[in-house]
mmCIF file of C-alpha atoms and ligand atoms in Angstrom:
data_model
loop_
_atom_site.group_PDB
_atom_site.id
_atom_site.type_symbol
_atom_site.label_atom_id
_atom_site.label_comp_id
_atom_site.label_asym_id
_atom_site.label_seq_id
_atom_site.Cartn_x
_atom_site.Cartn_y
_atom_site.Cartn_z
ATOM 1 C CA MET V 8 5.069 -9.798 21.347
ATOM 2 C CA SER V 9 8.597 -8.288 21.023
ATOM 3 C CA THR V 10 8.579 -4.277 20.508
ATOM 4 C CA ASN V 11 11.093 -1.423 20.649
ATOM 5 C CA PHE V 12 8.599 0.952 21.441
ATOM 6 C CA ASN V 13 8.203 1.014 25.199
ATOM 7 C CA ILE V 14 10.703 3.962 25.726
ATOM 8 C CA PHE V 15 8.978 7.103 26.388
ATOM 9 C CA ALA V 16 10.932 9.661 24.782
ATOM 10 C CA ALA V 17 8.610 12.629 23.945
ATOM 11 C CA ARG V 18 10.559 15.063 25.796
ATOM 12 C CA LEU V 19 13.620 14.161 23.503
ATOM 13 C CA LEU V 20 11.627 15.222 20.392
ATOM 14 C CA SER V 21 11.979 18.694 18.447
ATOM 15 C CA GLN V 22 9.744 21.137 20.006
ATOM 16 C CA ASP V 23 9.662 22.718 16.568
ATOM 17 C CA GLU V 24 6.349 22.531 14.631
ATOM 18 C CA LEU V 25 6.760 22.387 10.941
ATOM 19 C CA PHE V 26 3.552 21.547 10.175
ATOM 20 C CA THR V 27 1.603 24.269 11.847
ATOM 21 C CA GLN V 28 -1.669 24.143 13.192
ATOM 22 C CA GLY V 29 -4.441 26.160 11.553
ATOM 23 C CA HIS V 30 -4.454 23.900 8.520
ATOM 24 C CA ARG V 31 -7.855 22.447 7.192
ATOM 25 C CA ALA V 32 -7.751 19.073 8.087
ATOM 26 C CA CYS V 33 -10.690 17.129 9.385
ATOM 27 C CA GLN V 34 -10.815 15.905 12.908
ATOM 28 C CA GLY V 35 -9.032 12.896 13.779
ATOM 29 C CA CYS V 36 -6.780 13.190 10.518
ATOM 30 C CA ALA V 37 -3.937 10.861 10.815
ATOM 31 C CA PRO V 38 -2.178 11.834 7.574
ATOM 32 C CA ALA V 39 -2.156 15.491 9.361
ATOM 33 C CA LEU V 40 -0.556 13.889 12.203
ATOM 34 C CA ALA V 41 2.072 12.176 9.907
ATOM 35 C CA MET V 42 2.708 15.267 8.554
ATOM 36 C CA ARG V 43 3.592 16.928 11.799
ATOM 37 C CA LEU V 44 5.743 14.148 12.695
ATOM 38 C CA ILE V 45 7.685 14.061 9.215
ATOM 39 C CA GLY V 46 8.420 17.920 10.372
ATOM 40 C CA LYS V 47 9.511 17.050 13.842
ATOM 41 C CA ALA V 48 12.068 14.151 12.514
ATOM 42 C CA LEU V 49 13.826 16.251 9.491
ATOM 43 C CA GLY V 50 14.027 19.502 11.052
ATOM 44 C CA PHE V 51 13.818 22.732 8.860
ATOM 45 C CA ASN V 52 16.546 21.778 6.425
ATOM 46 C CA MET V 53 14.151 20.015 4.414
ATOM 47 C CA ILE V 54 12.295 20.841 1.102
ATOM 48 C CA VAL V 55 8.781 19.153 0.388
ATOM 49 C CA ALA V 56 6.966 18.217 -2.777
ATOM 50 C CA ASN V 57 3.536 17.548 -2.432
ATOM 51 C CA ALA V 58 1.143 15.936 -4.915
ATOM 52 C CA THR V 59 -2.527 16.955 -4.875
ATOM 53 C CA GLY V 60 -4.354 14.947 -2.118
ATOM 54 C CA CYS V 61 -5.801 15.883 1.254
ATOM 55 C CA MET V 62 -2.376 16.559 2.343
ATOM 56 C CA GLU V 63 -1.765 18.980 -0.252
ATOM 57 C CA ILE V 64 -5.101 20.826 -0.160
ATOM 58 C CA ILE V 65 -5.526 21.293 3.362
ATOM 59 C CA CYS V 66 -2.255 23.052 4.277
ATOM 60 C CA SER V 67 -2.196 25.499 1.193
ATOM 61 C CA PRO V 68 -5.772 27.424 1.103
ATOM 62 C CA TYR V 69 -4.183 30.572 -0.623
ATOM 63 C CA PRO V 70 -2.877 32.920 0.893
ATOM 64 C CA PHE V 71 -2.145 30.292 3.737
ATOM 65 C CA MET V 72 0.400 27.628 4.286
ATOM 66 C CA ALA V 73 1.079 25.408 7.307
ATOM 67 C CA TRP V 74 4.487 24.104 6.240
ATOM 68 C CA ALA V 75 7.359 26.344 7.827
ATOM 69 C CA VAL V 76 9.974 24.804 5.259
ATOM 70 C CA PRO V 77 9.984 25.229 1.427
ATOM 71 C CA TRP V 78 7.209 23.747 -0.129
ATOM 72 C CA ILE V 79 6.379 23.142 -3.891
ATOM 73 C CA HIS V 80 2.793 21.921 -5.355
ATOM 74 C CA VAL V 81 3.310 19.284 -7.877
ATOM 75 C CA ALA V 82 0.773 17.296 -9.791
ATOM 76 C CA PHE V 83 -0.218 13.602 -9.120
ATOM 77 C CA GLU V 84 2.100 12.220 -11.644
ATOM 78 C CA ASN V 85 5.236 14.029 -10.959
ATOM 79 C CA THR V 86 6.082 14.037 -7.429
ATOM 80 C CA ALA V 87 8.925 11.719 -7.474
ATOM 81 C CA ALA V 88 10.429 13.570 -10.693
ATOM 82 C CA VAL V 89 9.983 17.125 -9.267
ATOM 83 C CA ALA V 90 11.905 15.810 -5.982
ATOM 84 C CA SER V 91 14.543 14.512 -8.313
ATOM 85 C CA GLY V 92 15.014 17.991 -10.111
ATOM 86 C CA ILE V 93 15.250 19.503 -6.933
ATOM 87 C CA GLU V 94 17.882 17.265 -5.600
ATOM 88 C CA ALA V 95 19.789 17.334 -9.051
ATOM 89 C CA GLY V 96 19.713 21.421 -8.872
ATOM 90 C CA ILE V 97 21.325 21.539 -5.416
ATOM 91 C CA LYS V 98 23.806 19.310 -6.712
ATOM 92 C CA ALA V 99 24.575 21.583 -9.477
ATOM 93 C CA LEU V 100 24.568 24.670 -7.577
ATOM 94 C CA ARG V 101 26.940 22.987 -5.073
ATOM 95 C CA ARG V 102 29.235 22.075 -7.801
ATOM 96 C CA LYS V 103 29.450 25.383 -9.624
ATOM 97 C CA LYS V 104 29.343 26.991 -5.742
ATOM 98 C CA ARG V 105 27.281 29.762 -7.257
ATOM 99 C CA HIS V 106 24.354 31.460 -5.671
ATOM 100 C CA TYR V 107 24.212 29.090 -2.922
ATOM 101 C CA ILE V 108 25.263 29.230 0.615
ATOM 102 C CA ASP V 109 26.894 25.564 1.390
ATOM 103 C CA THR V 110 26.136 24.758 5.539
ATOM 104 C CA GLY V 111 27.615 21.148 4.082
ATOM 105 C CA GLU V 112 24.288 19.954 6.202
ATOM 106 C CA LYS V 113 22.471 17.420 4.319
ATOM 107 C CA ILE V 114 19.185 18.833 2.852
ATOM 108 C CA ALA V 115 16.474 16.513 3.173
ATOM 109 C CA ILE V 116 14.184 16.376 -0.112
ATOM 110 C CA VAL V 117 11.092 14.568 0.428
ATOM 111 C CA GLY V 118 8.491 13.758 -1.863
ATOM 112 C CA ILE V 119 4.958 13.232 -0.538
ATOM 113 C CA GLY V 120 1.893 11.825 -2.127
ATOM 114 C CA GLY V 121 -1.169 10.047 -1.028
ATOM 115 C CA ASP V 122 -1.894 6.445 -2.063
ATOM 116 C CA GLY V 123 -3.886 7.143 -5.093
ATOM 117 C CA GLY V 124 -1.062 9.832 -6.055
ATOM 118 C CA THR V 125 1.640 7.201 -5.523
ATOM 119 C CA MET V 126 0.472 3.746 -6.299
ATOM 120 C CA ASP V 127 -1.895 4.807 -9.056
ATOM 121 C CA ILE V 128 -0.625 7.987 -10.864
ATOM 122 C CA GLY V 129 2.730 8.603 -9.701
ATOM 123 C CA ILE V 130 4.170 5.411 -9.860
ATOM 124 C CA GLN V 131 6.214 5.848 -12.888
ATOM 125 C CA ALA V 132 7.874 8.861 -11.816
ATOM 126 C CA LEU V 133 8.804 7.212 -8.443
ATOM 127 C CA SER V 134 10.191 4.297 -10.444
ATOM 128 C CA GLY V 135 12.162 6.272 -12.846
ATOM 129 C CA ALA V 136 13.781 8.279 -9.669
ATOM 130 C CA MET V 137 14.504 4.897 -7.823
ATOM 131 C CA GLU V 138 16.009 3.579 -10.881
ATOM 132 C CA ARG V 139 18.144 6.826 -11.378
ATOM 133 C CA GLY V 140 19.392 6.430 -7.833
ATOM 134 C CA HIS V 141 18.217 10.152 -6.620
ATOM 135 C CA ASP V 142 19.445 10.895 -3.089
ATOM 136 C CA PHE V 143 15.900 11.689 -2.005
ATOM 137 C CA LEU V 144 13.031 10.131 0.252
ATOM 138 C CA TYR V 145 9.462 9.688 -0.762
ATOM 139 C CA VAL V 146 6.534 9.127 2.004
ATOM 140 C CA CYS V 147 3.551 7.482 0.682
ATOM 141 C CA TYR V 148 0.701 8.718 3.261
ATOM 142 C CA ASP V 149 -1.718 5.441 3.049
ATOM 143 C CA ASN V 150 -5.301 6.556 3.791
ATOM 144 C CA GLU V 151 -6.579 3.642 1.563
ATOM 145 C CA ALA V 152 -8.531 5.671 -1.193
ATOM 146 C CA TYR V 153 -8.669 8.866 -3.083
ATOM 147 C CA MET V 154 -9.990 10.912 0.356
ATOM 148 C CA ASN V 155 -9.915 14.247 -1.050
ATOM 149 C CA THR V 156 -12.288 13.932 -3.819
ATOM 150 C CA GLY V 157 -14.863 11.930 -2.299
ATOM 151 C CA ILE V 158 -13.502 8.450 -1.037
ATOM 152 C CA GLN V 159 -12.841 6.705 -4.518
ATOM 153 C CA ARG V 160 -11.232 3.311 -4.164
ATOM 154 C CA SER V 161 -7.328 3.360 -5.525
ATOM 155 C CA SER V 162 -5.292 0.573 -5.771
ATOM 156 C CA GLY V 163 -4.136 0.943 -2.062
ATOM 157 C CA THR V 164 -7.797 0.227 -0.919
ATOM 158 C CA PRO V 165 -7.487 -3.327 0.688
ATOM 159 C CA PHE V 166 -9.926 -6.186 -0.120
ATOM 160 C CA GLY V 167 -13.533 -5.915 1.283
ATOM 161 C CA ALA V 168 -13.515 -2.235 1.737
ATOM 162 C CA SER V 169 -16.527 -0.199 0.432
ATOM 163 C CA THR V 170 -15.868 3.204 -1.088
ATOM 164 C CA SER V 171 -17.820 5.402 -3.478
ATOM 165 C CA THR V 172 -16.383 3.616 -6.482
ATOM 166 C CA SER V 173 -16.230 0.085 -4.777
ATOM 167 C CA PRO V 174 -19.676 0.272 -2.933
ATOM 168 C CA ALA V 175 -20.752 -2.892 -1.298
ATOM 169 C CA GLY V 176 -24.059 -3.762 -1.886
ATOM 170 C CA THR V 177 -26.366 -6.975 -3.003
ATOM 171 C CA HIS V 178 -24.173 -7.533 -5.776
ATOM 172 C CA SER V 179 -20.504 -6.185 -4.661
ATOM 173 C CA ILE V 180 -18.319 -7.037 -1.753
ATOM 174 C CA GLY V 181 -16.740 -3.745 -2.192
ATOM 175 C CA GLN V 182 -13.076 -3.621 -3.400
ATOM 176 C CA ASN V 183 -12.395 -7.006 -4.817
ATOM 177 C CA THR V 184 -8.927 -6.617 -5.457
ATOM 178 C CA GLN V 185 -5.533 -7.050 -3.040
ATOM 179 C CA LYS V 186 -3.953 -4.028 -1.661
ATOM 180 C CA LYS V 187 -1.101 -3.266 -3.797
ATOM 181 C CA ASP V 188 2.138 -4.088 -1.966
ATOM 182 C CA LEU V 189 4.308 -0.472 -2.502
ATOM 183 C CA ALA V 190 6.911 -1.720 -0.091
ATOM 184 C CA GLU V 191 7.573 -4.814 -1.942
ATOM 185 C CA ILE V 192 7.549 -2.561 -5.402
ATOM 186 C CA CYS V 193 10.109 -0.185 -3.941
ATOM 187 C CA ALA V 194 12.225 -3.009 -2.619
ATOM 188 C CA ALA V 195 12.378 -4.593 -5.749
ATOM 189 C CA HIS V 196 14.239 -1.369 -7.030
ATOM 190 C CA ASN V 197 17.098 -2.426 -4.883
ATOM 191 C CA ILE V 198 17.151 0.866 -3.519
ATOM 192 C CA PRO V 199 19.167 1.604 -0.018
ATOM 193 C CA TYR V 200 16.269 2.020 2.306
ATOM 194 C CA VAL V 201 12.563 1.035 2.356
ATOM 195 C CA ALA V 202 10.317 0.829 5.382
ATOM 196 C CA THR V 203 6.748 0.691 6.285
ATOM 197 C CA ALA V 204 5.606 3.074 9.312
ATOM 198 C CA ASN V 205 2.246 3.730 11.132
ATOM 199 C CA VAL V 206 1.421 6.660 12.667
ATOM 200 C CA ALA V 207 0.266 4.641 15.900
ATOM 201 C CA TYR V 208 3.887 4.310 16.607
ATOM 202 C CA PRO V 209 5.487 7.732 16.284
ATOM 203 C CA PHE V 210 9.003 6.827 17.600
ATOM 204 C CA ASP V 211 9.440 4.306 15.367
ATOM 205 C CA LEU V 212 8.313 6.291 12.747
ATOM 206 C CA ILE V 213 10.388 9.418 13.542
ATOM 207 C CA GLU V 214 13.433 7.049 13.629
ATOM 208 C CA LYS V 215 12.751 5.723 9.947
ATOM 209 C CA MET V 216 12.332 9.057 8.815
ATOM 210 C CA ARG V 217 15.984 9.918 9.966
ATOM 211 C CA LYS V 218 17.009 6.653 8.748
ATOM 212 C CA ALA V 219 15.510 7.627 5.146
ATOM 213 C CA LYS V 220 17.032 10.919 5.320
ATOM 214 C CA GLU V 221 20.641 9.584 6.098
ATOM 215 C CA ALA V 222 20.515 6.930 3.428
ATOM 216 C CA LYS V 223 22.778 7.243 0.610
ATOM 217 C CA GLY V 224 20.058 7.249 -2.428
ATOM 218 C CA PRO V 225 16.551 7.020 -2.709
ATOM 219 C CA ALA V 226 14.570 5.858 0.414
ATOM 220 C CA VAL V 227 10.644 5.206 0.469
ATOM 221 C CA ILE V 228 8.297 5.245 3.264
ATOM 222 C CA HIS V 229 5.033 3.458 3.188
ATOM 223 C CA LEU V 230 2.889 5.469 5.980
ATOM 224 C CA PHE V 231 -0.409 4.286 7.377
ATOM 225 C CA ALA V 232 -2.486 6.709 8.128
ATOM 226 C CA PRO V 233 -6.412 6.274 8.908
ATOM 227 C CA CYS V 234 -9.041 8.565 7.435
ATOM 228 C CA PRO V 235 -11.821 8.756 9.944
ATOM 229 C CA THR V 236 -14.172 10.600 6.872
ATOM 230 C CA GLY V 237 -13.384 7.951 4.724
ATOM 231 C CA TRP V 238 -13.462 5.088 6.581
ATOM 232 C CA HIS V 239 -16.514 6.140 8.476
ATOM 233 C CA CYS V 240 -14.941 5.874 12.099
ATOM 234 C CA THR V 241 -14.920 8.279 14.816
ATOM 235 C CA ALA V 242 -12.384 10.910 15.161
ATOM 236 C CA SER V 243 -11.035 9.498 18.193
ATOM 237 C CA SER V 244 -10.645 5.987 16.789
ATOM 238 C CA SER V 245 -8.045 6.230 14.234
ATOM 239 C CA ILE V 246 -5.112 5.816 16.278
ATOM 240 C CA LYS V 247 -6.388 2.746 17.815
ATOM 241 C CA LEU V 248 -7.556 1.509 14.251
ATOM 242 C CA ALA V 249 -3.999 1.987 13.162
ATOM 243 C CA ARG V 250 -2.409 0.410 15.786
ATOM 244 C CA LEU V 251 -4.892 -2.672 15.071
ATOM 245 C CA ALA V 252 -3.765 -2.717 11.588
ATOM 246 C CA THR V 253 -0.190 -3.322 12.920
ATOM 247 C CA GLU V 254 -1.522 -5.808 15.404
ATOM 248 C CA THR V 255 -3.605 -7.842 13.340
ATOM 249 C CA GLY V 256 -0.816 -8.293 10.931
ATOM 250 C CA LEU V 257 -2.721 -6.267 8.216
ATOM 251 C CA PHE V 258 -0.183 -3.663 7.996
ATOM 252 C CA PRO V 259 3.461 -5.072 9.360
ATOM 253 C CA LEU V 260 6.011 -2.802 10.213
ATOM 254 C CA TYR V 261 9.490 -3.542 8.616
ATOM 255 C CA GLU V 262 12.435 -1.955 6.861
ATOM 256 C CA VAL V 263 14.494 -3.260 4.003
ATOM 257 C CA VAL V 264 17.830 -1.738 4.281
ATOM 258 C CA ASN V 265 20.004 -2.572 1.275
ATOM 259 C CA GLY V 266 17.972 -5.498 0.620
ATOM 260 C CA LYS V 267 17.809 -6.990 4.224
ATOM 261 C CA TYR V 268 14.501 -7.348 5.749
ATOM 262 C CA GLY V 269 14.028 -6.797 9.381
ATOM 263 C CA LEU V 270 10.791 -6.702 11.338
ATOM 264 C CA SER V 271 10.503 -3.521 13.395
ATOM 265 C CA LEU V 272 7.920 -5.163 15.708
ATOM 266 C CA ASP V 273 7.876 -8.773 15.720
ATOM 267 C CA ILE V 274 4.178 -10.098 16.469
ATOM 268 C CA GLU V 275 3.933 -13.428 17.888
ATOM 269 C CA LYS V 276 0.511 -14.057 18.277
ATOM 270 C CA LEU V 277 -1.407 -11.486 15.835
ATOM 271 C CA ARG V 278 -4.720 -10.293 16.757
ATOM 272 C CA PRO V 279 -8.021 -11.512 14.892
ATOM 273 C CA VAL V 280 -8.532 -9.102 11.916
ATOM 274 C CA GLU V 281 -12.360 -9.175 13.104
ATOM 275 C CA GLU V 282 -11.012 -6.643 15.775
ATOM 276 C CA TYR V 283 -10.123 -4.239 13.093
ATOM 277 C CA ALA V 284 -12.683 -4.867 10.339
ATOM 278 C CA ALA V 285 -15.182 -5.258 12.592
ATOM 279 C CA ILE V 286 -18.585 -6.813 11.936
ATOM 280 C CA ARG V 287 -20.895 -4.467 13.060
ATOM 281 C CA ASN V 288 -24.394 -4.024 13.185
ATOM 282 C CA ILE V 289 -25.526 -0.676 11.287
ATOM 283 C CA ARG V 290 -27.652 0.354 14.264
ATOM 284 C CA ASP V 291 -24.985 -0.017 16.724
ATOM 285 C CA TYR V 292 -22.443 1.891 14.611
ATOM 286 C CA LEU V 293 -24.478 4.831 13.952
ATOM 287 C CA TYR V 294 -26.797 5.070 17.076
ATOM 288 C CA ASP V 295 -24.999 3.481 19.824
ATOM 289 C CA GLU V 296 -21.490 4.364 20.709
ATOM 290 C CA THR V 297 -21.796 2.653 24.297
ATOM 291 C CA ALA V 298 -22.600 -0.649 22.920
ATOM 292 C CA GLY V 299 -18.747 -0.987 22.561
ATOM 293 C CA CYS V 300 -18.611 -0.504 18.752
ATOM 294 C CA LYS V 301 -17.152 3.053 18.510
ATOM 295 C CA ASP V 302 -13.940 1.814 17.090
ATOM 296 C CA ALA V 303 -15.907 0.321 13.887
ATOM 297 C CA GLN V 304 -15.033 1.326 10.251
ATOM 298 C CA GLY V 305 -18.280 1.624 8.321
ATOM 299 C CA ARG V 306 -16.500 0.760 5.225
ATOM 300 C CA TYR V 307 -16.426 -2.911 6.531
ATOM 301 C CA ARG V 308 -19.814 -3.089 7.966
ATOM 302 C CA HIS V 309 -21.387 -5.007 5.261
ATOM 303 C CA LEU V 310 -18.666 -8.174 5.806
ATOM 304 C CA SER V 311 -19.811 -11.406 6.366
ATOM 305 C CA PRO V 312 -17.787 -14.017 8.397
ATOM 306 C CA ASP V 313 -16.807 -15.583 5.317
ATOM 307 C CA LEU V 314 -15.353 -12.381 3.938
ATOM 308 C CA VAL V 315 -13.555 -11.786 7.012
ATOM 309 C CA ALA V 316 -12.148 -15.182 7.388
ATOM 310 C CA ARG V 317 -10.933 -14.503 3.732
ATOM 311 C CA ILE V 318 -9.028 -11.594 4.851
ATOM 312 C CA GLN V 319 -7.893 -13.180 7.965
ATOM 313 C CA GLU V 320 -6.155 -15.661 5.673
ATOM 314 C CA GLN V 321 -4.631 -13.481 3.588
ATOM 315 C CA ALA V 322 -3.415 -11.407 6.554
ATOM 316 C CA HIS V 323 -1.579 -14.580 7.954
ATOM 317 C CA ALA V 324 -0.093 -15.695 4.425
ATOM 318 C CA ARG V 325 1.365 -12.255 3.692
ATOM 319 C CA TYR V 326 2.879 -12.126 7.590
ATOM 320 C CA GLU V 327 4.610 -15.790 7.098
ATOM 321 C CA ARG V 328 6.019 -14.432 3.840
ATOM 322 C CA LEU V 329 7.575 -11.635 5.359
ATOM 323 C CA LYS V 330 8.730 -13.237 7.946
ATOM 324 C CA ALA V 331 10.148 -15.805 5.639
ATOM 325 C CA LYS V 332 11.797 -13.116 3.931
ATOM 326 C CA VAL V 333 13.419 -11.701 7.120
ATOM 327 C CA ARG V 334 14.826 -15.341 7.734
ATOM 328 C CA MET V 335 16.116 -15.557 4.241
ATOM 329 C CA THR V 336 17.708 -12.146 3.958
ATOM 330 C CA GLN V 337 19.394 -12.219 7.528
ATOM 331 C CA GLU V 338 21.198 -15.064 6.501
ATOM 332 C CA TRP V 339 23.189 -13.326 3.705
HETATM 333 C C1 TPP N 2 -4.182 14.540 -13.127
HETATM 334 C C2 TPP N 2 -5.259 14.450 -12.218
HETATM 335 N N1 TPP N 2 -6.501 13.928 -11.904
HETATM 336 C C3 TPP N 2 -7.147 14.099 -11.078
HETATM 337 C C4 TPP N 2 -7.087 15.095 -9.960
HETATM 338 C C5 TPP N 2 -8.155 15.221 -8.759
HETATM 339 N N2 TPP N 2 -7.624 14.855 -7.555
HETATM 340 C C6 TPP N 2 -7.253 15.645 -6.620
HETATM 341 S S1 TPP N 2 -6.905 14.757 -4.978
HETATM 342 C C7 TPP N 2 -7.375 13.555 -5.537
HETATM 343 C C8 TPP N 2 -7.594 12.054 -4.921
HETATM 344 C C9 TPP N 2 -6.052 12.023 -4.168
HETATM 345 O O1 TPP N 2 -6.044 10.563 -3.554
HETATM 346 P P1 TPP N 2 -4.643 10.223 -2.769
HETATM 347 O O2 TPP N 2 -3.449 10.516 -3.439
HETATM 348 O O3 TPP N 2 -4.938 8.818 -2.529
HETATM 349 O O4 TPP N 2 -5.075 11.096 -1.442
HETATM 350 P P2 TPP N 2 -5.935 11.652 -0.424
HETATM 351 O O5 TPP N 2 -6.766 12.622 -1.212
HETATM 352 O O6 TPP N 2 -6.437 10.592 0.163
HETATM 353 O O7 TPP N 2 -5.310 12.287 0.883
HETATM 354 C C10 TPP N 2 -7.970 13.731 -6.913
HETATM 355 C C11 TPP N 2 -8.344 12.641 -7.942
HETATM 356 C C12 TPP N 2 -6.091 15.923 -10.164
HETATM 357 N N3 TPP N 2 -5.542 16.814 -9.178
HETATM 358 N N4 TPP N 2 -5.491 15.809 -10.973
HETATM 359 S S1 SF4 N 3 -10.697 13.415 4.176
HETATM 360 FE FE1 SF4 N 3 -9.381 12.079 5.589
HETATM 361 S S2 SF4 N 3 -7.245 12.341 4.838
HETATM 362 FE FE2 SF4 N 3 -8.755 14.079 3.948
HETATM 363 S S3 SF4 N 3 -8.202 15.607 5.610
HETATM 364 FE FE3 SF4 N 3 -10.207 14.656 5.864
HETATM 365 S S4 SF4 N 3 -9.413 12.999 7.536
HETATM 366 FE FE4 SF4 N 3 -7.665 13.654 6.614
#
């Protein structure tokens, strides 16, 4: 495995906390950690438009607010539209040189939505904003279901996962559709910058946020962030599971810069998905952490070996396709 992430540069990171303590996320919430990293990456010169979803709810119980930058609550369906409006508004004020102190510095205008708020409900606004070419960045934090309202499936829920609206049972394998490929959808809009990121790789995430801010035009980051509550795993396993998602090829890390694909982490030998979508005995999972299964995900505990084999096949096929795109576009 070749990796760029071995350099320990924590001391170089900003000490500023823009997503502050005291919010109401659950223990081990990876999306909340992602918000903190986004703040560190982009600094005070940012404006956030945040769709309803866990990250909006936990940061803004009236009269409190966890963001230390301008923040606006938006509905699911218009996150990218509001972010576009902010960008257009700032441009107009700059042009008119009125009521606006122009420091000349670029302001990061950031739309933030969950997988439900992005891949299902907000996708048309995002598509429109990408088409119009607004200079903003959009982050979809993907915890793979509608967590805030009780773990309903979204189009980002992966094949085989059990949720409250795709429950596994005698006649159901859980989610029976494929995870929507947001990064590919955005890349197909021919925007300057698209990337996948993962909270388990914080330096890569921060670097991508900065690149997205500097891109001239729309930039989208599809950010993988486990939810212990919805995945039925322990709070302490969220980062380990996030890392496994990338190491198994289920959530590869890559960028598409002006149409050119590049892997951020080129994994020569993918780990078996079984390590991630672990088949666990329910008793072990619930009662015996010492049995070596404390990192199990309850949402996959029903999986039979043939379903795991199907997920394995899908992961390999997708990874191979991605590598082919990298080879093909690098030759241009
Ligand atoms: C138009 C609309 N429909 C439904 C809701 C209720 N609702 C609030 S949060 C939420 C789920 C959000 O899921 P996601 O975007 O994936 O974010 P997460 O909660 O997982 O962070 C729903 C359905 C709403 N606020 N607005
Ligand atoms: S339900 Fe999940 S995403 Fe929502 S705050 Fe809790 S851990 Fe975070």
